[in-house]
PDB file of C-alpha atoms in Angstrom:
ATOM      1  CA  UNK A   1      35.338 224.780 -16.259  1.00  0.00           C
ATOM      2  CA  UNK A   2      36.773 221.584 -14.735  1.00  0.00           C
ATOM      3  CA  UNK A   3      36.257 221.290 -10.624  1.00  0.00           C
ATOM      4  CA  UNK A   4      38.590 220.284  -8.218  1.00  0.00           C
ATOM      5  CA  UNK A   5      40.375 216.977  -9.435  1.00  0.00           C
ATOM      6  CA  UNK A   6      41.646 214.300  -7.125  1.00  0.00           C
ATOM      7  CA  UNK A   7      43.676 211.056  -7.921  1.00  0.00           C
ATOM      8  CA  UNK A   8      43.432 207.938  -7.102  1.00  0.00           C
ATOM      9  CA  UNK A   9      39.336 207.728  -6.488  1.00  0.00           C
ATOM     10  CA  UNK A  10      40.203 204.409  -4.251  1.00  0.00           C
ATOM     11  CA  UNK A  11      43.683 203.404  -3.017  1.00  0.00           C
ATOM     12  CA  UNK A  12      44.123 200.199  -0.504  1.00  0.00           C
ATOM     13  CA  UNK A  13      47.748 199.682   1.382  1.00  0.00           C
ATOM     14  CA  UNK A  14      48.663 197.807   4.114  1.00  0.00           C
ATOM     15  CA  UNK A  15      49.970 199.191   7.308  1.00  0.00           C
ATOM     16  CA  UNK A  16      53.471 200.649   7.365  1.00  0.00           C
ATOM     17  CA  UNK A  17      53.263 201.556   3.684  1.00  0.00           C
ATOM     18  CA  UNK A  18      53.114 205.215   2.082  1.00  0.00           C
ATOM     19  CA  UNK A  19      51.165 207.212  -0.080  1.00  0.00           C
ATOM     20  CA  UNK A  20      50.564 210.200  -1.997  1.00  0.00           C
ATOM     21  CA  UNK A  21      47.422 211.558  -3.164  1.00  0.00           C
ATOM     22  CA  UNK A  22      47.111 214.734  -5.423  1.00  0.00           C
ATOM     23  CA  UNK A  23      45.206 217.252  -6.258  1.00  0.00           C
ATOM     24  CA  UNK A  24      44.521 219.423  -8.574  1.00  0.00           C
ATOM     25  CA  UNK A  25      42.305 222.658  -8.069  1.00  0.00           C
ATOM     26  CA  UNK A  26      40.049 224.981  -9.917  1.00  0.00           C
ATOM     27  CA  UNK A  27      41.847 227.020 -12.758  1.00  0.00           C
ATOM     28  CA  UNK A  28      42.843 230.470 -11.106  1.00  0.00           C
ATOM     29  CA  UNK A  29      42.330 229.129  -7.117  1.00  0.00           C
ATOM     30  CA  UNK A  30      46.283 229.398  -5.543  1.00  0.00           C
ATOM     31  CA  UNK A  31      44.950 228.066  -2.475  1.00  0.00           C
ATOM     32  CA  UNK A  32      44.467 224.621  -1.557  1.00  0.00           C
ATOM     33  CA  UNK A  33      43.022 222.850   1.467  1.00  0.00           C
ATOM     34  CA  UNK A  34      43.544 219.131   2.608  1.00  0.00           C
ATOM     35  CA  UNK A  35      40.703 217.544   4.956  1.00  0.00           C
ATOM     36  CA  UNK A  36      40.385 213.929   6.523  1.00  0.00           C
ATOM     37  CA  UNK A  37      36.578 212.607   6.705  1.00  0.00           C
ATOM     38  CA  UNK A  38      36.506 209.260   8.840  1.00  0.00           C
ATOM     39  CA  UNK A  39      32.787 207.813   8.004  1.00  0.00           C
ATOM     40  CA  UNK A  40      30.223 209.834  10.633  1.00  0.00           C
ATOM     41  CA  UNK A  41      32.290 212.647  11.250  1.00  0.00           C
ATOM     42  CA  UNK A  42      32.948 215.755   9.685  1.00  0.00           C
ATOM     43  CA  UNK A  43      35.699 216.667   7.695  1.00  0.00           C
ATOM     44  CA  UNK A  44      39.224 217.125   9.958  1.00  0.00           C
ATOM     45  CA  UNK A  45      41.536 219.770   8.496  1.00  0.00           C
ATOM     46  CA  UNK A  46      45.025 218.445   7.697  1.00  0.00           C
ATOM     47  CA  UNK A  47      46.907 221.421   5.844  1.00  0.00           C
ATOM     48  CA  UNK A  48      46.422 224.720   3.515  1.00  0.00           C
ATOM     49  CA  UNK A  49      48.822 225.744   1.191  1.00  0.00           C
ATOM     50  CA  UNK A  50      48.547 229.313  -0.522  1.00  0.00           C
ATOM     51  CA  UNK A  51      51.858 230.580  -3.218  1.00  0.00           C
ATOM     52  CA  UNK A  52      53.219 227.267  -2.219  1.00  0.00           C
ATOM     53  CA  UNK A  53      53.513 228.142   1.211  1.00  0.00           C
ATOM     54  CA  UNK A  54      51.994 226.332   4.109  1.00  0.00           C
ATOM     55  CA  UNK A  55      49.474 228.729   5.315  1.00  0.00           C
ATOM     56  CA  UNK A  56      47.794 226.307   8.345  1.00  0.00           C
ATOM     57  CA  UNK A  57      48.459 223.006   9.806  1.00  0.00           C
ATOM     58  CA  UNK A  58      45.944 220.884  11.789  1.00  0.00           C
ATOM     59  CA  UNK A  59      46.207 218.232  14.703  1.00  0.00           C
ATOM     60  CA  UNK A  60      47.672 215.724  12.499  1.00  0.00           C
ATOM     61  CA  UNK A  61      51.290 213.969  13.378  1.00  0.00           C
ATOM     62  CA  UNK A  62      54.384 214.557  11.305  1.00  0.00           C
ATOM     63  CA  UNK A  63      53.734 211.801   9.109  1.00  0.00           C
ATOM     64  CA  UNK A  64      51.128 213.561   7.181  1.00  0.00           C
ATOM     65  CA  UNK A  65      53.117 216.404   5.139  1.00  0.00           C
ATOM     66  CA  UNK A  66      52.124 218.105   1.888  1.00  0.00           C
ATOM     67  CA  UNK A  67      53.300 220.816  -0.624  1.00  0.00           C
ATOM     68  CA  UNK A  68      52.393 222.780  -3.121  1.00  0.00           C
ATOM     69  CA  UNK A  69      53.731 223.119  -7.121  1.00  0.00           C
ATOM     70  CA  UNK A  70      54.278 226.076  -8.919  1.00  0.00           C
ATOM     71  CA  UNK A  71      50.636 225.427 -11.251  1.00  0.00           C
ATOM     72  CA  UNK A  72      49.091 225.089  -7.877  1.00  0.00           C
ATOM     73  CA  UNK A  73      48.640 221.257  -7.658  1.00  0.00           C
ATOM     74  CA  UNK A  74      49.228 219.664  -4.341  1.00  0.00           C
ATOM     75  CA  UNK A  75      50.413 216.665  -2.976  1.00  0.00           C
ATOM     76  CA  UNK A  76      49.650 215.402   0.373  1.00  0.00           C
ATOM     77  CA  UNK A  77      51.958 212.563   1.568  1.00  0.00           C
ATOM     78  CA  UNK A  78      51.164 210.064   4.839  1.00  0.00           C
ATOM     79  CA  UNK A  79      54.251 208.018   6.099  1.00  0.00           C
ATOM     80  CA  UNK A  80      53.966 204.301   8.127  1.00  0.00           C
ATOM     81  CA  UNK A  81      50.577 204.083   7.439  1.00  0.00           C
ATOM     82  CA  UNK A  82      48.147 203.032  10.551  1.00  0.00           C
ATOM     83  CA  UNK A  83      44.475 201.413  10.004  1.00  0.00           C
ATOM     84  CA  UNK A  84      43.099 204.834  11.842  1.00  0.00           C
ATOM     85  CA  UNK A  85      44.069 206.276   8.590  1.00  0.00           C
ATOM     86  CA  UNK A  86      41.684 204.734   6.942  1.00  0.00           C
ATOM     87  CA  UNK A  87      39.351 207.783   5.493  1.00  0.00           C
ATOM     88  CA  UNK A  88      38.243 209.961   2.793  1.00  0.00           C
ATOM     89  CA  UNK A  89      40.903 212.217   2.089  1.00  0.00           C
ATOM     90  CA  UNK A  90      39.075 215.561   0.789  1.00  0.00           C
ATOM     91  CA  UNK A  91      41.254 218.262  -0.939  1.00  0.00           C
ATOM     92  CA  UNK A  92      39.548 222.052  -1.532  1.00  0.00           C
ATOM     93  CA  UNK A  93      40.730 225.065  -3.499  1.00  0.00           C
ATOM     94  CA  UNK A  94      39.568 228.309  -2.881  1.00  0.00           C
ATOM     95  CA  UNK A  95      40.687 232.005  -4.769  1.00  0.00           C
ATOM     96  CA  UNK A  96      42.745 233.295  -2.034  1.00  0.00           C
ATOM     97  CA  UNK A  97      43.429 231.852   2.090  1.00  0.00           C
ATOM     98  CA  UNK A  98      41.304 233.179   4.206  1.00  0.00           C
ATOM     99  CA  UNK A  99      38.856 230.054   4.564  1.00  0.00           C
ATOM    100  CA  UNK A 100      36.642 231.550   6.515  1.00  0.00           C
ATOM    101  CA  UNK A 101      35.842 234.148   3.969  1.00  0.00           C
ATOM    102  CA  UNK A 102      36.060 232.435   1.208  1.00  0.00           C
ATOM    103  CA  UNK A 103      33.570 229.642  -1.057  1.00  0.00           C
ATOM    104  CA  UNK A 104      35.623 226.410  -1.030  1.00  0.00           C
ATOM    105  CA  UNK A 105      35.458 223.954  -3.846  1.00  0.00           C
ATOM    106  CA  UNK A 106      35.932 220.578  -2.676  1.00  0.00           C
ATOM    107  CA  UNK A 107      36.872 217.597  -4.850  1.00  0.00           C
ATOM    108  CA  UNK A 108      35.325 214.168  -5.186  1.00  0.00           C
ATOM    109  CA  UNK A 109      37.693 213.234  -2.469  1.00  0.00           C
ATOM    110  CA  UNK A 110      40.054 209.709  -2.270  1.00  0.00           C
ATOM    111  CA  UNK A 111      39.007 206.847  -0.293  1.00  0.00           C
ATOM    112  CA  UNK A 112      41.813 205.305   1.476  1.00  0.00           C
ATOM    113  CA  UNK A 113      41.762 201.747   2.936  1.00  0.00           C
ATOM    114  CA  UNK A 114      44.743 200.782   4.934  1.00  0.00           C
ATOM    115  CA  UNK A 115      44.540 196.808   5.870  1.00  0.00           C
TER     116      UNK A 115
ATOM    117  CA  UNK B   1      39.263 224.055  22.789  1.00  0.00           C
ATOM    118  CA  UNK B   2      37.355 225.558  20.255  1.00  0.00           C
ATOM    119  CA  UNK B   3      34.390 223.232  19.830  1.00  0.00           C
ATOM    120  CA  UNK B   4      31.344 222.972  17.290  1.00  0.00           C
ATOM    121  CA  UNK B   5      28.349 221.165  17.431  1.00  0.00           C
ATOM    122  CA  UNK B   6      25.260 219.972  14.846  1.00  0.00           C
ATOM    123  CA  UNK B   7      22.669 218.873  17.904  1.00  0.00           C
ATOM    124  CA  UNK B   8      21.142 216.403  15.719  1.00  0.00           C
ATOM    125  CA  UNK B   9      22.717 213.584  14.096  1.00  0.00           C
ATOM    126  CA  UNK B  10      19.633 212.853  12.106  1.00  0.00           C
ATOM    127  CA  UNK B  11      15.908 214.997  11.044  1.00  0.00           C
ATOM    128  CA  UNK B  12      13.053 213.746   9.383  1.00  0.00           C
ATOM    129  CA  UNK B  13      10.866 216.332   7.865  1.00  0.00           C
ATOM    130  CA  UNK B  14       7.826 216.126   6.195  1.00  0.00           C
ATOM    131  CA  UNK B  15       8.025 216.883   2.063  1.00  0.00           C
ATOM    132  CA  UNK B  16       7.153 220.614   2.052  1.00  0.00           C
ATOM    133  CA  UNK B  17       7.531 221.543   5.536  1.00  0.00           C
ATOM    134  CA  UNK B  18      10.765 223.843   6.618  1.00  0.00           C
ATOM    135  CA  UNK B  19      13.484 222.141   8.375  1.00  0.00           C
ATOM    136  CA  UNK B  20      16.157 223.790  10.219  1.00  0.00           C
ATOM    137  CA  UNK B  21      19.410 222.475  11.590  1.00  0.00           C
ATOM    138  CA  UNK B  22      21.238 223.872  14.457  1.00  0.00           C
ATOM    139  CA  UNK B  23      24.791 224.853  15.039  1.00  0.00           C
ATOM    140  CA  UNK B  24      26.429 225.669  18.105  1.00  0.00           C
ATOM    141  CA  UNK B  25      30.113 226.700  18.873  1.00  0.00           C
ATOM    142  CA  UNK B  26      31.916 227.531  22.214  1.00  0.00           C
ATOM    143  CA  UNK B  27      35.091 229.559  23.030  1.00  0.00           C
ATOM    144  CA  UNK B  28      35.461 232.034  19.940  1.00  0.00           C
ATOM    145  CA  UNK B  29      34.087 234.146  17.891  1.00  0.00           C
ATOM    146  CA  UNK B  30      34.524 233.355  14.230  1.00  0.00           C
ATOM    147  CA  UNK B  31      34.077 236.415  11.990  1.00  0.00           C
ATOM    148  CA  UNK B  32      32.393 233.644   8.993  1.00  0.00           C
ATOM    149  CA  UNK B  33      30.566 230.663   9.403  1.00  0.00           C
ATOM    150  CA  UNK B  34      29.429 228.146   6.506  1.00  0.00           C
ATOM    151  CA  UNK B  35      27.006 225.622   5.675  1.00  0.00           C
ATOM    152  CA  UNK B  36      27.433 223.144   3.408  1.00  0.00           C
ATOM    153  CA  UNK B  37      25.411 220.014   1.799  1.00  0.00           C
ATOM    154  CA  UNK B  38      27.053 216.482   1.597  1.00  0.00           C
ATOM    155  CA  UNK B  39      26.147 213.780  -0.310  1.00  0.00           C
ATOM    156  CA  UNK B  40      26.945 209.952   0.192  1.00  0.00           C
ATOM    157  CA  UNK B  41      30.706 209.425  -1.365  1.00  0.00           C
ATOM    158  CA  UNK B  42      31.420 213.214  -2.167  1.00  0.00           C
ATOM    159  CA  UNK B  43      33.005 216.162  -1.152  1.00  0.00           C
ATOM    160  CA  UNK B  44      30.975 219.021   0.235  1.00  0.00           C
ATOM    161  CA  UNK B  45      28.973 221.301  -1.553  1.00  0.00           C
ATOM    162  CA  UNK B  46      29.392 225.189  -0.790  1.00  0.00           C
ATOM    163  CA  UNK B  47      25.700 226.639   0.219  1.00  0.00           C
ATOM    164  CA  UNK B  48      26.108 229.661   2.254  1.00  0.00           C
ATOM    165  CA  UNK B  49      28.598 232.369   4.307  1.00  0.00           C
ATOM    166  CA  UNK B  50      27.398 234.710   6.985  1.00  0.00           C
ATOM    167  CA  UNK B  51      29.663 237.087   8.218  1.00  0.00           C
ATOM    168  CA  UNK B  52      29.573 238.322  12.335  1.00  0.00           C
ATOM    169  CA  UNK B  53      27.775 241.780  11.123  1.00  0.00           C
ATOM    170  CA  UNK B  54      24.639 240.026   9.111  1.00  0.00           C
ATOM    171  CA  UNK B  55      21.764 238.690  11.182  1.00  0.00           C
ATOM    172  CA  UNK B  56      20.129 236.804   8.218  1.00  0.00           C
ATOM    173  CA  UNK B  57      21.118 235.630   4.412  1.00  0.00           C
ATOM    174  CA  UNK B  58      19.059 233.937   2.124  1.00  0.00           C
ATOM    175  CA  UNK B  59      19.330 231.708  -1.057  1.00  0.00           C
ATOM    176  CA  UNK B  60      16.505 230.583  -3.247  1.00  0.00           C
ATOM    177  CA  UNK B  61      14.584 228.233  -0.492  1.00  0.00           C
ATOM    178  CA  UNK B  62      17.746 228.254   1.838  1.00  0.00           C
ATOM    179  CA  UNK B  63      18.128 231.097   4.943  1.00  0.00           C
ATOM    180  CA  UNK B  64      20.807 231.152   7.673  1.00  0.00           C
ATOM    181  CA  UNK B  65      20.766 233.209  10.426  1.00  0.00           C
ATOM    182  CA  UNK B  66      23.825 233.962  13.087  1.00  0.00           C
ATOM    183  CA  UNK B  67      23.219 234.940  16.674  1.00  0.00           C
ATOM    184  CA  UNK B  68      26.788 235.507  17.997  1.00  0.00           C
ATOM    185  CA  UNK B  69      25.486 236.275  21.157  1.00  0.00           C
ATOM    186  CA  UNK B  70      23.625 233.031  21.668  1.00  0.00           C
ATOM    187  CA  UNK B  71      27.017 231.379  19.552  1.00  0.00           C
ATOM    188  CA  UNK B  72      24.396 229.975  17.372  1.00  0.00           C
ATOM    189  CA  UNK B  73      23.633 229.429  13.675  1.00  0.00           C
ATOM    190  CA  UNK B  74      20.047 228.293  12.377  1.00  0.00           C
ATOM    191  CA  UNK B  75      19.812 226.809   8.641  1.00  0.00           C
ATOM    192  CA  UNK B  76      16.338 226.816   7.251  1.00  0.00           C
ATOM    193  CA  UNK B  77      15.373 225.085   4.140  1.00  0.00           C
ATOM    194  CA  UNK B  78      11.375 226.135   3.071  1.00  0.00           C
ATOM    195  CA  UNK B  79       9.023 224.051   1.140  1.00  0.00           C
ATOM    196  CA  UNK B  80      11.467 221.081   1.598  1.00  0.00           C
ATOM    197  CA  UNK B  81      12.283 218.517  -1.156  1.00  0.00           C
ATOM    198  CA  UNK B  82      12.975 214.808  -0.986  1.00  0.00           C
ATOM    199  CA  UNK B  83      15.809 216.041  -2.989  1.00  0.00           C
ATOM    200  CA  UNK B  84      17.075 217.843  -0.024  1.00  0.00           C
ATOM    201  CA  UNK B  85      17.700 214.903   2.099  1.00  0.00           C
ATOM    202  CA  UNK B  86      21.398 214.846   2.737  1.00  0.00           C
ATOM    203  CA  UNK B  87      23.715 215.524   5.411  1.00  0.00           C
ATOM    204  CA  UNK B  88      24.370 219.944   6.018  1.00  0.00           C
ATOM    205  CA  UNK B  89      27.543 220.430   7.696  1.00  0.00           C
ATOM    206  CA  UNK B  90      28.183 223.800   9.427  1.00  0.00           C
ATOM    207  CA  UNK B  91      32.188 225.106   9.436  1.00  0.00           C
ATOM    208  CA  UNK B  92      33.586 228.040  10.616  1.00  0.00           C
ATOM    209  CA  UNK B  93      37.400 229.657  10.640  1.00  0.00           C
ATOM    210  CA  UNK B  94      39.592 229.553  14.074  1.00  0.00           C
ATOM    211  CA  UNK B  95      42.776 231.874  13.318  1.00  0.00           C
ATOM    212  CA  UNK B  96      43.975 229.727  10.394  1.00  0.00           C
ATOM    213  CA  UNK B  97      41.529 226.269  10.000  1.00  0.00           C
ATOM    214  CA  UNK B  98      38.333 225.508   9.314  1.00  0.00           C
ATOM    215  CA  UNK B  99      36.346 223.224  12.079  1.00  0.00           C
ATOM    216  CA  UNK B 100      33.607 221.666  10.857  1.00  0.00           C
ATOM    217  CA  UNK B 101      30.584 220.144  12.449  1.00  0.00           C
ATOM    218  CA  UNK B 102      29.752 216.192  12.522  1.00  0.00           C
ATOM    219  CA  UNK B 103      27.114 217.297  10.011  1.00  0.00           C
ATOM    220  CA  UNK B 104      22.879 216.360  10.349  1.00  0.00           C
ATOM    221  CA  UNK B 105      21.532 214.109   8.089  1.00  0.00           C
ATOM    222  CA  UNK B 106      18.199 215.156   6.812  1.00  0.00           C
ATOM    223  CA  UNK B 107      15.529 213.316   5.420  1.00  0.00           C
ATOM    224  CA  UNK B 108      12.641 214.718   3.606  1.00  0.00           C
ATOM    225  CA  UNK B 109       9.671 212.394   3.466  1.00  0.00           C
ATOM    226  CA  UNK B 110       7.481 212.075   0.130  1.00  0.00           C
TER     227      UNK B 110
END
């Protein structure tokens, strides 16, 4: 079976600009988890989505948003990019939402470069 | 605040010897904590859960234990491998995240 999938691997913008990055999980996981990994730290969660529902929301300001499709996939979206941004942007699925019981599969994760 | 902490940023450990990793947490009481391995430029690998009610788990070489009195989790790894050097992150949930540590680095010496 395929693992968590992530797209783009490497992504550079320059400040003020948008993305998306997307994810798609592990056949049969509905739940989805988005993390932020700044080199030395561990990862920082961001959002978790279960049914297409936000389930949790970390410290993160309102221009990070995300959702959820109907064959589980997820976007997550950051607005007027800053260079603090700058990060490895993981994404996990999981079977069902509680995290803390629950085996996460993380993806190869996208490296984001903001100039 | 909830906080979490790996006391060692780095561990170097002798091929064969065990290491173990530390992981301390203030202000809750998580029902589940996690370890994971990370290596350079990937995600996290899933190792191990213990829940609140289990002292001890083990896996192959790998045992965790969970003091929740002390607010402590010890990570063992016996007859260590240079193929175990990598960074073990511990996580646990706080009502509806995951927190993780800053992660140790190991290194296992040949």
């Amino acid at each position: 079976d395929a693992g968590v999938t992530q797209s783009p691997t490497h992504l550079i913008k320059t400040r003020g600009q948008q993305v998306t990055l997307r994810c798609s999980p592990i056949s049969g996981h509905k739940s989805v988890s988005w993390y932020q990994q700044v080199l030395g730290q561990g990862p920082q969660f961001i959002f978790q989505y279960y049914e297409k529902e936000e389930r949790g929301r970390g410290n993160f300001p309102d221009r990070f948003s995300a959702r959820q499709f109907p064959n589980y996939s997820s976007e997550l979206n950051v607005n007027a990019l800053l260079l603090g941004d700058s990060a490895l942007y993981l994404c996990a699925s999981s079977r069902s939402p509680g995290q803390g019981a629950n085996e996460q599969f993380f993806g190869p994760g996208t490296r984001l470069t903001v100039l | 605040s909830q906080k979490i902490e790996q006391n060692s940023e780095a561990l170097n450990i002798q091929e064969g010897k065990t290491a173990t990793l530390t992981c301390n947490y203030t202000n809750y009481s998580p029902a589940y904590l996690q370890w994971y391995r990370q290596d350079p430029g990937r995600g996290p690998v899933f190792l191990l859960l213990i829940r609140e009610n289990e002292k001890e788990k083990r896996k192959e070489r790998l045992k965790v234990t969970f003091d929740t009195t002390l607010k402590q989790s010890l990570f063992h790894i016996t007859a260590s491998q240079p193929a175990d050097s990598a960074t073990y992150l511990c996580a646990l949930e706080v009502v509806d995240k995951i927190i993780f540590g800053k992660g140790t680095r190991l290194h296992i010496l040949p």
